[in-house]
GROMACS .gro file of C-alpha atoms in nm:
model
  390
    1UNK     CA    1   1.788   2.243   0.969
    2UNK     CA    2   1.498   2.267   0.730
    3UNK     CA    3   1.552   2.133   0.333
    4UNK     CA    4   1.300   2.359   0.158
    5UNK     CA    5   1.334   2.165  -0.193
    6UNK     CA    6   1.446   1.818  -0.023
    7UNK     CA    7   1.286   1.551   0.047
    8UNK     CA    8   1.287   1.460   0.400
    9UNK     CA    9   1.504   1.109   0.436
   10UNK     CA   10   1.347   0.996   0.707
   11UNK     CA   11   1.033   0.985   0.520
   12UNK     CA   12   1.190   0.810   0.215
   13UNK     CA   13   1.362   0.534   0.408
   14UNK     CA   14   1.053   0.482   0.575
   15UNK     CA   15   0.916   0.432   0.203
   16UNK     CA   16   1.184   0.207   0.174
   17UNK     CA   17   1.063  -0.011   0.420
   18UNK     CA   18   0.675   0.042   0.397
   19UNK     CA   19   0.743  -0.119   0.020
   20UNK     CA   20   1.009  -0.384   0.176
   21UNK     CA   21   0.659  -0.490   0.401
   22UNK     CA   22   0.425  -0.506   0.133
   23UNK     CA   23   0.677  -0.749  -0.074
   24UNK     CA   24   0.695  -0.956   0.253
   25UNK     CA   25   0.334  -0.957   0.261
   26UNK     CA   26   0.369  -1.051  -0.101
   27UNK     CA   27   0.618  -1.315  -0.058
   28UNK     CA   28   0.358  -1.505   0.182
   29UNK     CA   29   0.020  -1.474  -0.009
   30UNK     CA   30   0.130  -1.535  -0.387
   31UNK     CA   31   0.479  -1.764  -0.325
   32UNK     CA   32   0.366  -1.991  -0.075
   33UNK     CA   33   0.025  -2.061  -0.280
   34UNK     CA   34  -0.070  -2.450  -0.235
   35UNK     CA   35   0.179  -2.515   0.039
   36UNK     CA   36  -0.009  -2.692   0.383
   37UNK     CA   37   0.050  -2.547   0.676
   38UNK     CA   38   0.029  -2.740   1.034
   39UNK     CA   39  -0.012  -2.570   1.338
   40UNK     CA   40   0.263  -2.778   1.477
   41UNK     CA   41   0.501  -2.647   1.203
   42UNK     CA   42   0.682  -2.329   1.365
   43UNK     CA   43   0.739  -2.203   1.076
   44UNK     CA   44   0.367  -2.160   0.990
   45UNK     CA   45   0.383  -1.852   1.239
   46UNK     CA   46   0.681  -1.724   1.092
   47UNK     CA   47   0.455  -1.714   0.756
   48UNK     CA   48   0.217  -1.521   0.938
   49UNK     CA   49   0.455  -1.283   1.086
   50UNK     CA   50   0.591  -1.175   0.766
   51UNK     CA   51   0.245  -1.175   0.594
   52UNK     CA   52   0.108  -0.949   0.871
   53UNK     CA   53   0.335  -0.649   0.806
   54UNK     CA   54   0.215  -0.604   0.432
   55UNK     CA   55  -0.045  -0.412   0.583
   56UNK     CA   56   0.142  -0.201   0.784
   57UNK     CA   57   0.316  -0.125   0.474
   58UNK     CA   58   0.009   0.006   0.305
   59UNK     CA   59  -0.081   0.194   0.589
   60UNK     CA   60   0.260   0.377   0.635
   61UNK     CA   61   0.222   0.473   0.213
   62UNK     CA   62  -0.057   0.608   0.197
   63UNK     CA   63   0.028   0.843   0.525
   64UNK     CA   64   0.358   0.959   0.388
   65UNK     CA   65   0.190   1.032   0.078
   66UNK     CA   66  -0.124   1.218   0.231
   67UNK     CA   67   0.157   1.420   0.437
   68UNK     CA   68   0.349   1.541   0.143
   69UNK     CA   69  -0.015   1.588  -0.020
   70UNK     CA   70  -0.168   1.785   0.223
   71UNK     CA   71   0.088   2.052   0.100
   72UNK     CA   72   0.132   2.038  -0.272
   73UNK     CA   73  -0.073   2.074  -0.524
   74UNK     CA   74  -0.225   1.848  -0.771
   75UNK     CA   75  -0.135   1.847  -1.150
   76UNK     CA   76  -0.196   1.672  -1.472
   77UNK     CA   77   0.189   1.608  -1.514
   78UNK     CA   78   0.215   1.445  -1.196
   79UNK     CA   79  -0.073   1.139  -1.313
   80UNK     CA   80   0.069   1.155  -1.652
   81UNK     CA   81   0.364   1.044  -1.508
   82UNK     CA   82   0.221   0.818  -1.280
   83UNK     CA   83   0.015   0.679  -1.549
   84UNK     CA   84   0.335   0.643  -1.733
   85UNK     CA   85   0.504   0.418  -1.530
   86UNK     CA   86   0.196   0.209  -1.492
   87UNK     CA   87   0.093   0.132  -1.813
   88UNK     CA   88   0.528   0.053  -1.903
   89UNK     CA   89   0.494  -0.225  -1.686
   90UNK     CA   90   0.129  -0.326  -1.766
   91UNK     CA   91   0.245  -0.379  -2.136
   92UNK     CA   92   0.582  -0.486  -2.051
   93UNK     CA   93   0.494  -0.789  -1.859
   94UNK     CA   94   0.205  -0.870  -2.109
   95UNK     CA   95   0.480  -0.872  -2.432
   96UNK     CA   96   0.703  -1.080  -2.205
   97UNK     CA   97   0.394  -1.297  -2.114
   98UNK     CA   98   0.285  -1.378  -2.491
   99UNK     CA   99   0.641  -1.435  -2.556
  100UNK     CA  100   0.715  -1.679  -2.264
  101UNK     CA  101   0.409  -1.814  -2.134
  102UNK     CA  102   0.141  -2.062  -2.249
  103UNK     CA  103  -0.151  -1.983  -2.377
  104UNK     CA  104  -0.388  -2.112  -2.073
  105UNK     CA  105  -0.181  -1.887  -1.848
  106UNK     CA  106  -0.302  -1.589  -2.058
  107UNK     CA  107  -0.671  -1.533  -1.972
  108UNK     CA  108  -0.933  -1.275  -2.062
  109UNK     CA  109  -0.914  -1.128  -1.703
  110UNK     CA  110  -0.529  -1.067  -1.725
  111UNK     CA  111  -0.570  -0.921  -2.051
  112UNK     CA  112  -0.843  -0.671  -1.937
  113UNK     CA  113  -0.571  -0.604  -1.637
  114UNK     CA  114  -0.285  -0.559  -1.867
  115UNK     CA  115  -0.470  -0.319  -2.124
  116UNK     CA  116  -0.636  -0.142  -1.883
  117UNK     CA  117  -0.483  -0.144  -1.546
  118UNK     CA  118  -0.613   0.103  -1.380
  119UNK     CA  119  -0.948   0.044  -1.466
  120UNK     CA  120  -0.965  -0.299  -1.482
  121UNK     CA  121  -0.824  -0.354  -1.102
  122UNK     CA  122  -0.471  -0.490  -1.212
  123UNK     CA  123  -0.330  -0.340  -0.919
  124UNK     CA  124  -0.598  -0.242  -0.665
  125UNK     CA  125  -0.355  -0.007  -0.471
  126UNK     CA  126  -0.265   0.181  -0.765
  127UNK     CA  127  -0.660   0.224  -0.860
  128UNK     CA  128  -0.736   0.388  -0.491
  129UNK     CA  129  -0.350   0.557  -0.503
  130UNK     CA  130  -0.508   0.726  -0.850
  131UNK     CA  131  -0.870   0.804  -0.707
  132UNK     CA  132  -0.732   0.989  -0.353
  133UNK     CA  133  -0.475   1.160  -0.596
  134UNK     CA  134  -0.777   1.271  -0.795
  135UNK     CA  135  -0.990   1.389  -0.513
  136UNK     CA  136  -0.674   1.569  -0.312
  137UNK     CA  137  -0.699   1.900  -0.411
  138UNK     CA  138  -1.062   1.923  -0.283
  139UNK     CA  139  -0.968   1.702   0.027
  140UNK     CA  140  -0.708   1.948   0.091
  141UNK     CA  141  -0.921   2.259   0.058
  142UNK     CA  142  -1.207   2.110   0.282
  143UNK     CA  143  -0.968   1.985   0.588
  144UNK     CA  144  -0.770   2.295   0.564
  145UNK     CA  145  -1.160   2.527   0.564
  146UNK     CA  146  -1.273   2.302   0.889
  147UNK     CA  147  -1.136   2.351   1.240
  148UNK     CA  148  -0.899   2.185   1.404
  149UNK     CA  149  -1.137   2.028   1.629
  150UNK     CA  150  -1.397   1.982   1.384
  151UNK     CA  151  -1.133   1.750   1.145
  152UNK     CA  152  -1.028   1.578   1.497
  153UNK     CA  153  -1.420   1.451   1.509
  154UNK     CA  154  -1.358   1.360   1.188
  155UNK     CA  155  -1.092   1.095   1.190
  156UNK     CA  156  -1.262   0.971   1.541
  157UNK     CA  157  -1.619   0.922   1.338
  158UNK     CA  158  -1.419   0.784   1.077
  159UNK     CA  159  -1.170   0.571   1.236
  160UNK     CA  160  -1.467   0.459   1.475
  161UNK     CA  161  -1.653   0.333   1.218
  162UNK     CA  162  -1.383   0.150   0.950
  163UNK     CA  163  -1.154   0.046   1.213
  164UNK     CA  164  -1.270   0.005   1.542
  165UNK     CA  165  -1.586  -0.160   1.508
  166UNK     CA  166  -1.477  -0.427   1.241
  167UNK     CA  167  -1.141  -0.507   1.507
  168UNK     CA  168  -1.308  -0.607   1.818
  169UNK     CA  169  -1.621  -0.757   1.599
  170UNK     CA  170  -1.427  -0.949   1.297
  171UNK     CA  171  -1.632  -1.285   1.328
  172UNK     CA  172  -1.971  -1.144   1.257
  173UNK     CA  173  -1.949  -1.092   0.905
  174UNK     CA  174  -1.970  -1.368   0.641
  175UNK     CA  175  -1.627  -1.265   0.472
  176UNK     CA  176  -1.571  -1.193   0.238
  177UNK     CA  177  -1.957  -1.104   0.105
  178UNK     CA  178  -2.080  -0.790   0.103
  179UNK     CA  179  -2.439  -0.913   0.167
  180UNK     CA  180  -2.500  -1.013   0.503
  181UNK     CA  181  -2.409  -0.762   0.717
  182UNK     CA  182  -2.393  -0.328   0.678
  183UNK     CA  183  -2.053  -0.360   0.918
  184UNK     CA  184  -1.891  -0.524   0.650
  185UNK     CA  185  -1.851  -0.221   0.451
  186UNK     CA  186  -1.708  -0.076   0.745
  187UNK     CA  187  -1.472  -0.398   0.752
  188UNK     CA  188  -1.308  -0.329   0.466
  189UNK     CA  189  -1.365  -0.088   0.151
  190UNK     CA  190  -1.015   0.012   0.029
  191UNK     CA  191  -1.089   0.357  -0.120
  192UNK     CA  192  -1.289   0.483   0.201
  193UNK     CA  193  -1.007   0.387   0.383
  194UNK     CA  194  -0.762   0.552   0.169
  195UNK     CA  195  -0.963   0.893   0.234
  196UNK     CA  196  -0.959   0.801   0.641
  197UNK     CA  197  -0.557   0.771   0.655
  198UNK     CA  198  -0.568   1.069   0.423
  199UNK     CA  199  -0.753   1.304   0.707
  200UNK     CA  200  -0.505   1.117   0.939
  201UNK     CA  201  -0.163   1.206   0.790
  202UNK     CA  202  -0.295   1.537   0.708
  203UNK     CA  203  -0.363   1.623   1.022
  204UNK     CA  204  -0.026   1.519   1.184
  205UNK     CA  205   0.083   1.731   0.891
  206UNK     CA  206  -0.083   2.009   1.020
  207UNK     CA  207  -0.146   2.016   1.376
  208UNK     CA  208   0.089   1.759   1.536
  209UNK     CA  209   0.307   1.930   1.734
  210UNK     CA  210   0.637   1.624   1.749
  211UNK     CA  211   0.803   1.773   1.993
  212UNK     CA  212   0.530   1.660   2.295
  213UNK     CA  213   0.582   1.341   2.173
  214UNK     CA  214   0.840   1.054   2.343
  215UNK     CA  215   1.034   0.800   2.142
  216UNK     CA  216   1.033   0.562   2.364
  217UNK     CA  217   0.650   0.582   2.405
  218UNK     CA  218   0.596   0.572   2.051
  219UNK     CA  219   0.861   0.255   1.995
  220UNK     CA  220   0.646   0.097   2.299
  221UNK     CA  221   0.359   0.168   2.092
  222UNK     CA  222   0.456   0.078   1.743
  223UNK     CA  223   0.595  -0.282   1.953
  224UNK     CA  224   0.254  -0.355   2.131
  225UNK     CA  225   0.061  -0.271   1.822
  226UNK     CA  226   0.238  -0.534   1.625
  227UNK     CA  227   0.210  -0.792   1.915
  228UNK     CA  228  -0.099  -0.764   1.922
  229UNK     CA  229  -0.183  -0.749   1.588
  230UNK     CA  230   0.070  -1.110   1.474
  231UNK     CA  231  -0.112  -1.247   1.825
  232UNK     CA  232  -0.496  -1.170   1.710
  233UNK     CA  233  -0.383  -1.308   1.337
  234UNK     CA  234  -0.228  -1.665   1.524
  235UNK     CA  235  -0.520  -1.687   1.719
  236UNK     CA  236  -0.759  -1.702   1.406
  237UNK     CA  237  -0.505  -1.893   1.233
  238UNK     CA  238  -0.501  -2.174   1.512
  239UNK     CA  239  -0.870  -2.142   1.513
  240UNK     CA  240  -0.896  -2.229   1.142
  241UNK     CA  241  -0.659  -2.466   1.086
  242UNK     CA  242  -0.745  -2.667   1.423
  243UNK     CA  243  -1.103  -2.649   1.344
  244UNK     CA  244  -1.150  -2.605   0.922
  245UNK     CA  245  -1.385  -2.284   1.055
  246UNK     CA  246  -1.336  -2.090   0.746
  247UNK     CA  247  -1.565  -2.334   0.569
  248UNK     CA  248  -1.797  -2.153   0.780
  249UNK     CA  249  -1.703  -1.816   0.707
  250UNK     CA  250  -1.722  -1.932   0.327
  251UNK     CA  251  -1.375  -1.867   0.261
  252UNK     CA  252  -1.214  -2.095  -0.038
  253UNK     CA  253  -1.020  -2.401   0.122
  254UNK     CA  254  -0.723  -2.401  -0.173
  255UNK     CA  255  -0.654  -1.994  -0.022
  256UNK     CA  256  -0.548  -2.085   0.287
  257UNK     CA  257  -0.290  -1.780   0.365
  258UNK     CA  258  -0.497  -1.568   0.129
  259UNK     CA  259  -0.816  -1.629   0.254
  260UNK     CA  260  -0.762  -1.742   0.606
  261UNK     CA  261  -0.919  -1.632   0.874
  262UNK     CA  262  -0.587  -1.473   1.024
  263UNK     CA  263  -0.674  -1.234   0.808
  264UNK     CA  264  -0.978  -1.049   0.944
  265UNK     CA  265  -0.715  -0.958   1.281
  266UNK     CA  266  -0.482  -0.825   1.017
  267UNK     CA  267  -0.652  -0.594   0.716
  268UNK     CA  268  -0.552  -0.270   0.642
  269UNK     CA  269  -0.816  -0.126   0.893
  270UNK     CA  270  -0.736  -0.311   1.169
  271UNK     CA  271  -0.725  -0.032   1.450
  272UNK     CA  272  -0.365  -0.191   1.582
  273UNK     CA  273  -0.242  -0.176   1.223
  274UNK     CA  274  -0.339   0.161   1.232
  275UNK     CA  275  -0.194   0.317   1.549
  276UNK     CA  276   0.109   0.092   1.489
  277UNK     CA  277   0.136   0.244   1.169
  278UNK     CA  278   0.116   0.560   1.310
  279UNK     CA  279   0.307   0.508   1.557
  280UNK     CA  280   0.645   0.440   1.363
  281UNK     CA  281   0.539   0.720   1.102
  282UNK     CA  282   0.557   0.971   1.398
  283UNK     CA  283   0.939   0.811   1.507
  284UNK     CA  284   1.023   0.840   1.172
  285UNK     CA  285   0.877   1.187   1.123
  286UNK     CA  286   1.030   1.295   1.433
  287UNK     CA  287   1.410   1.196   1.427
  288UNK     CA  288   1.661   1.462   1.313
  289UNK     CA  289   1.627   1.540   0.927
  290UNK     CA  290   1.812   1.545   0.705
  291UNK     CA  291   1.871   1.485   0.312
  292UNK     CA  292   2.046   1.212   0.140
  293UNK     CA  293   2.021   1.247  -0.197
  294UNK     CA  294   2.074   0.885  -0.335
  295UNK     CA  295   1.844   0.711  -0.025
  296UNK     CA  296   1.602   0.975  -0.171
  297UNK     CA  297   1.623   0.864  -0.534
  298UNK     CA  298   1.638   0.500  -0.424
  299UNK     CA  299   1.311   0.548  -0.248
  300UNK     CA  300   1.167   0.697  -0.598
  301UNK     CA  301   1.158   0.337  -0.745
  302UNK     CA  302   0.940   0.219  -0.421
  303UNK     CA  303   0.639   0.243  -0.609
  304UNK     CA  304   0.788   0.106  -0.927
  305UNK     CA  305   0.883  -0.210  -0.693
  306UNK     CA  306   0.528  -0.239  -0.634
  307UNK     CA  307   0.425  -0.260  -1.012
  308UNK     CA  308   0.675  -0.531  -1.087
  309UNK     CA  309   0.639  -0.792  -0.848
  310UNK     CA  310   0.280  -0.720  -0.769
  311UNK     CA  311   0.171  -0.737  -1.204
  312UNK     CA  312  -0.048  -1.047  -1.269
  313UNK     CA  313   0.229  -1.208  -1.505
  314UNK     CA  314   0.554  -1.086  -1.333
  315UNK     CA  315   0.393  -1.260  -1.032
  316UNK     CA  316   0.423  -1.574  -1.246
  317UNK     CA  317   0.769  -1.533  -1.312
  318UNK     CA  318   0.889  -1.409  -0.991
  319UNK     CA  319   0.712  -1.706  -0.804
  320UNK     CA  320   0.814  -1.956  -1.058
  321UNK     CA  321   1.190  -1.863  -1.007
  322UNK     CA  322   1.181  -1.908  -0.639
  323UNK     CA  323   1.120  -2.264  -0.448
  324UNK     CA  324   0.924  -2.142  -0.189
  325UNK     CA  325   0.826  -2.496  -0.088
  326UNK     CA  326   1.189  -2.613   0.024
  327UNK     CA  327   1.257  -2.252   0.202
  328UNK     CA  328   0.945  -2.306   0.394
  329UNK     CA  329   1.092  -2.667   0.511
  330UNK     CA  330   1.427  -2.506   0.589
  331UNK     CA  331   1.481  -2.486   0.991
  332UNK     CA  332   1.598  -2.138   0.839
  333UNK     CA  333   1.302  -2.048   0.664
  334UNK     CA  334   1.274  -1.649   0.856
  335UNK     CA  335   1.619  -1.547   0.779
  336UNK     CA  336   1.582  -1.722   0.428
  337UNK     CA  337   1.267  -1.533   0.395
  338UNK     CA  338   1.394  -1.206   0.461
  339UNK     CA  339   1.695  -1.241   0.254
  340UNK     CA  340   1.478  -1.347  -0.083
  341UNK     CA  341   1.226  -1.037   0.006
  342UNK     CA  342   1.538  -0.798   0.015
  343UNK     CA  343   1.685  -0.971  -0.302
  344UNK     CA  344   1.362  -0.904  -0.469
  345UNK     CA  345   1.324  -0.556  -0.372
  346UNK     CA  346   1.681  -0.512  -0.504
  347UNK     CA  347   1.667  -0.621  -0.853
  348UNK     CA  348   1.307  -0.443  -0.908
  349UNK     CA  349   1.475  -0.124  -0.753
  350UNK     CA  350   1.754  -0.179  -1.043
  351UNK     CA  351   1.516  -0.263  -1.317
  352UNK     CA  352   1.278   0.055  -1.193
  353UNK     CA  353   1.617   0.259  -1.182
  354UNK     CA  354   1.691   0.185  -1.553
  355UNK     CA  355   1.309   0.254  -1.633
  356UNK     CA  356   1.362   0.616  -1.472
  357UNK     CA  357   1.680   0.679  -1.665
  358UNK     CA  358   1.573   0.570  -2.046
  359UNK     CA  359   1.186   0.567  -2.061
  360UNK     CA  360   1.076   0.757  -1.854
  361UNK     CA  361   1.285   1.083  -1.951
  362UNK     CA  362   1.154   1.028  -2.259
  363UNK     CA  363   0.806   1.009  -2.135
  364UNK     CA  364   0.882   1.389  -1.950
  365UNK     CA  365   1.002   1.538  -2.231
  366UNK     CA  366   0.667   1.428  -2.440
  367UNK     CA  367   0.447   1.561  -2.131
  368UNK     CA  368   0.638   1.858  -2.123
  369UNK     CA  369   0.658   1.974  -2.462
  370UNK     CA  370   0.370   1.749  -2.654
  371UNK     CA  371   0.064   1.708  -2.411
  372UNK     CA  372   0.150   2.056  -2.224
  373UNK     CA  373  -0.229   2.160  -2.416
  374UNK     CA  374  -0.391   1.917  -2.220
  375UNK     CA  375  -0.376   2.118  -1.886
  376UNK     CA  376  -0.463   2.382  -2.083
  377UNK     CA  377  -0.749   2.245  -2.238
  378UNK     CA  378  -0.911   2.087  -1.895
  379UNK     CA  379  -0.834   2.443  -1.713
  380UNK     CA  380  -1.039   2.583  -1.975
  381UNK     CA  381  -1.343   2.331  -1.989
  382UNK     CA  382  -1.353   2.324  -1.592
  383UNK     CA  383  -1.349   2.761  -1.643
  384UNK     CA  384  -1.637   2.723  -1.869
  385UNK     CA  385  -1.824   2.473  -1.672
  386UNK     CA  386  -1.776   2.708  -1.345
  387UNK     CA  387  -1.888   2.984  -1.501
  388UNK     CA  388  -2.233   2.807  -1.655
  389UNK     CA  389  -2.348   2.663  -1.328
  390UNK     CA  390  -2.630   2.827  -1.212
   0.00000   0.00000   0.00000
């Protein structure tokens, strides 16, 4: 059964969990900040594990977004809204930070981020999120003009050269500077990738036909992708806490989860990242559908999960309200782990809830009816500009 005007499910609990990633990733790289970690410390891997699927997460986003994309059609209400919600939380957290906070916690740099967020790289995801929503409608018109094989040699090109070659050739670069060698551009450059896992979930969009495809081949691959992935990441790991390397890769010794070297096995791009992130978009994609309408209004607030935990000051308070330190010295530190992250996604998904109920209906009604003559106005600057180009 096809739901013409319904969100697919499937798709939104996989939101669910893409987000539920990202705040494990989250969880590893901001909470456990100036904690030691010993390779002989079991749990040091379990950090590593959980830290690891953040990228997934972004991965499996930005696909479910660039499938729904591929179809719809860009419009001004859309970022206004987007923007919206954004800028709520950008000033939110900065009144609660003058409020609570001292003064030498408030710097210029948050400030810029606050004020300007999208701008001023307060949340880098939602800066790329706002450029490839930008650029969609002529993405869309260009992949649908090309052939199917001619998009195919695309992604390969594409994939080839921001995934592939930085995977199997990590240790070459001087990471993270963008000086010493053209492949690390390839390595990692957030908005180019964007645009690759755009051509990538528009084409399964398009042309994938699911029902070729075998769940248990695509749960065998999703599971080896993510073995191999947390292996590659322990291996560097081991390597740089065993041997201090990453004072050789100039990478800053207080950032040891942040900037570790497990980290160049586990980036966005990392080609197992990638087809693992495929992988369980296409078992998610392919199960029965169906609508649900509260899962699919639960999965709204995904993004506004992101923009809490993830702002520069409610990343002070969140980390200041959990002890980290004694859950990593629990012999229970994975389960405790997991139970904080889903704790934290709850309460965000409550406070985004109440956001969507009271502000942002408000905000809606003011697109609708107060800044409706902005549409007009661009539609008839880009008319005039069309018809003066020579």
């Amino acid at each position: 059964m096809q739901f013409k005007n319904q969100r697919n499910t499937n798709l939104e609990i996989l939101r669910i969990i893409s987000m539920l990633f990202i705040v494990a990733h989250h969880y590893i790289v901001h909470g456990m900040q100036g904690i030691e970690f010993a390779i002989t410390n079991s749990n040091t891997y379990a950090v590593y594990f959980l830290a690891m699927f953040g990228k997934f997460g972004v991965v499996i986003f930005i696909l479910i977004s660039a499938y729904f994309m591929i179809e719809s059609k860009f419009t001004l209400k859309k970022l206004l809204v987007l923007g919206g919600e954004i800028y709520f939380y950008s000033f939110l957290f900065l009144a609660l930070a003058i409020a609570f906070l001292s003064p030498n916690e408030i710097t210029i740099a948050s400030l810029g981020k606050s004020l300007l967020p999208i701008s001023h790289n307060g949340y880098w995801f939602i800066t790329c999120y706002i450029i490839l929503m930008l650029f969609s409608p002529f993405l869309n018109e260009c992949i649908k003009k090309v052939s199917k094989d001619t998009l195919i040699k695309v992604i390969i090109l594409s994939i080839l050269l921001w995934s592939i070659f930085p995977t199997i050739l990590p240790a070459i670069v001087n990471y993270p500077s963008q000086t010493v060698f053209v492949g690390n551009n390839f390595q990692y450059a957030p908005l180019i990738w964007f645009f690759v896992i755009y051509l990538v979930g528009s084409y399964i969009r398009l042309y994938m036909d699911l029902d070729k495809l075998s769940f248990n081949k695509l749960i065998a691959g999703f599971i080896i992708s993510v073995i191999i992935t947390y292996i590659g990441s322990c291996v560097f790991a081991f390597i740089d806490l065993n041997t201090s390397a990453h004072y050789l890769w100039s990478l800053p010794a207080f950032d040891v989860v942040d900037g570790s070297l497990y980290r160049l096995f586990s980036l966005e791009n990392n080609f197992f990242v990638l087809i693992g992130s495929v992988f369980i978009f296409l078992i998610f994609l392919k199960r029965k559908e169906f609508s649900n309408k509260y899962i699919n209004y639960l999965a709204g607030s995904a993004l506004g999960v992101y923009l809490i935990h993830c702002n520069c000051f409610g990343r002070i308070f969140l980390w200041n309200a959990i002890d980290t330190v004694y859950q990593f010295n629990s012999p229970y530190f994975l389960l405790i782990a997991i139970g904080v992250i889903c704790i934290i996604y709850i309460v965000c998904s409550g406070i985004d809830i109440v956001r969507r109920l009271t502000v942002e209906k408000l905000w809606i009604w003011i697109v609708d009816n107060k800044l409706n003559f902005l549409s007009v106005w661009i539609q008839n600057a880009t008319n005039y500009l069309i018809e003066k180009a020579p």
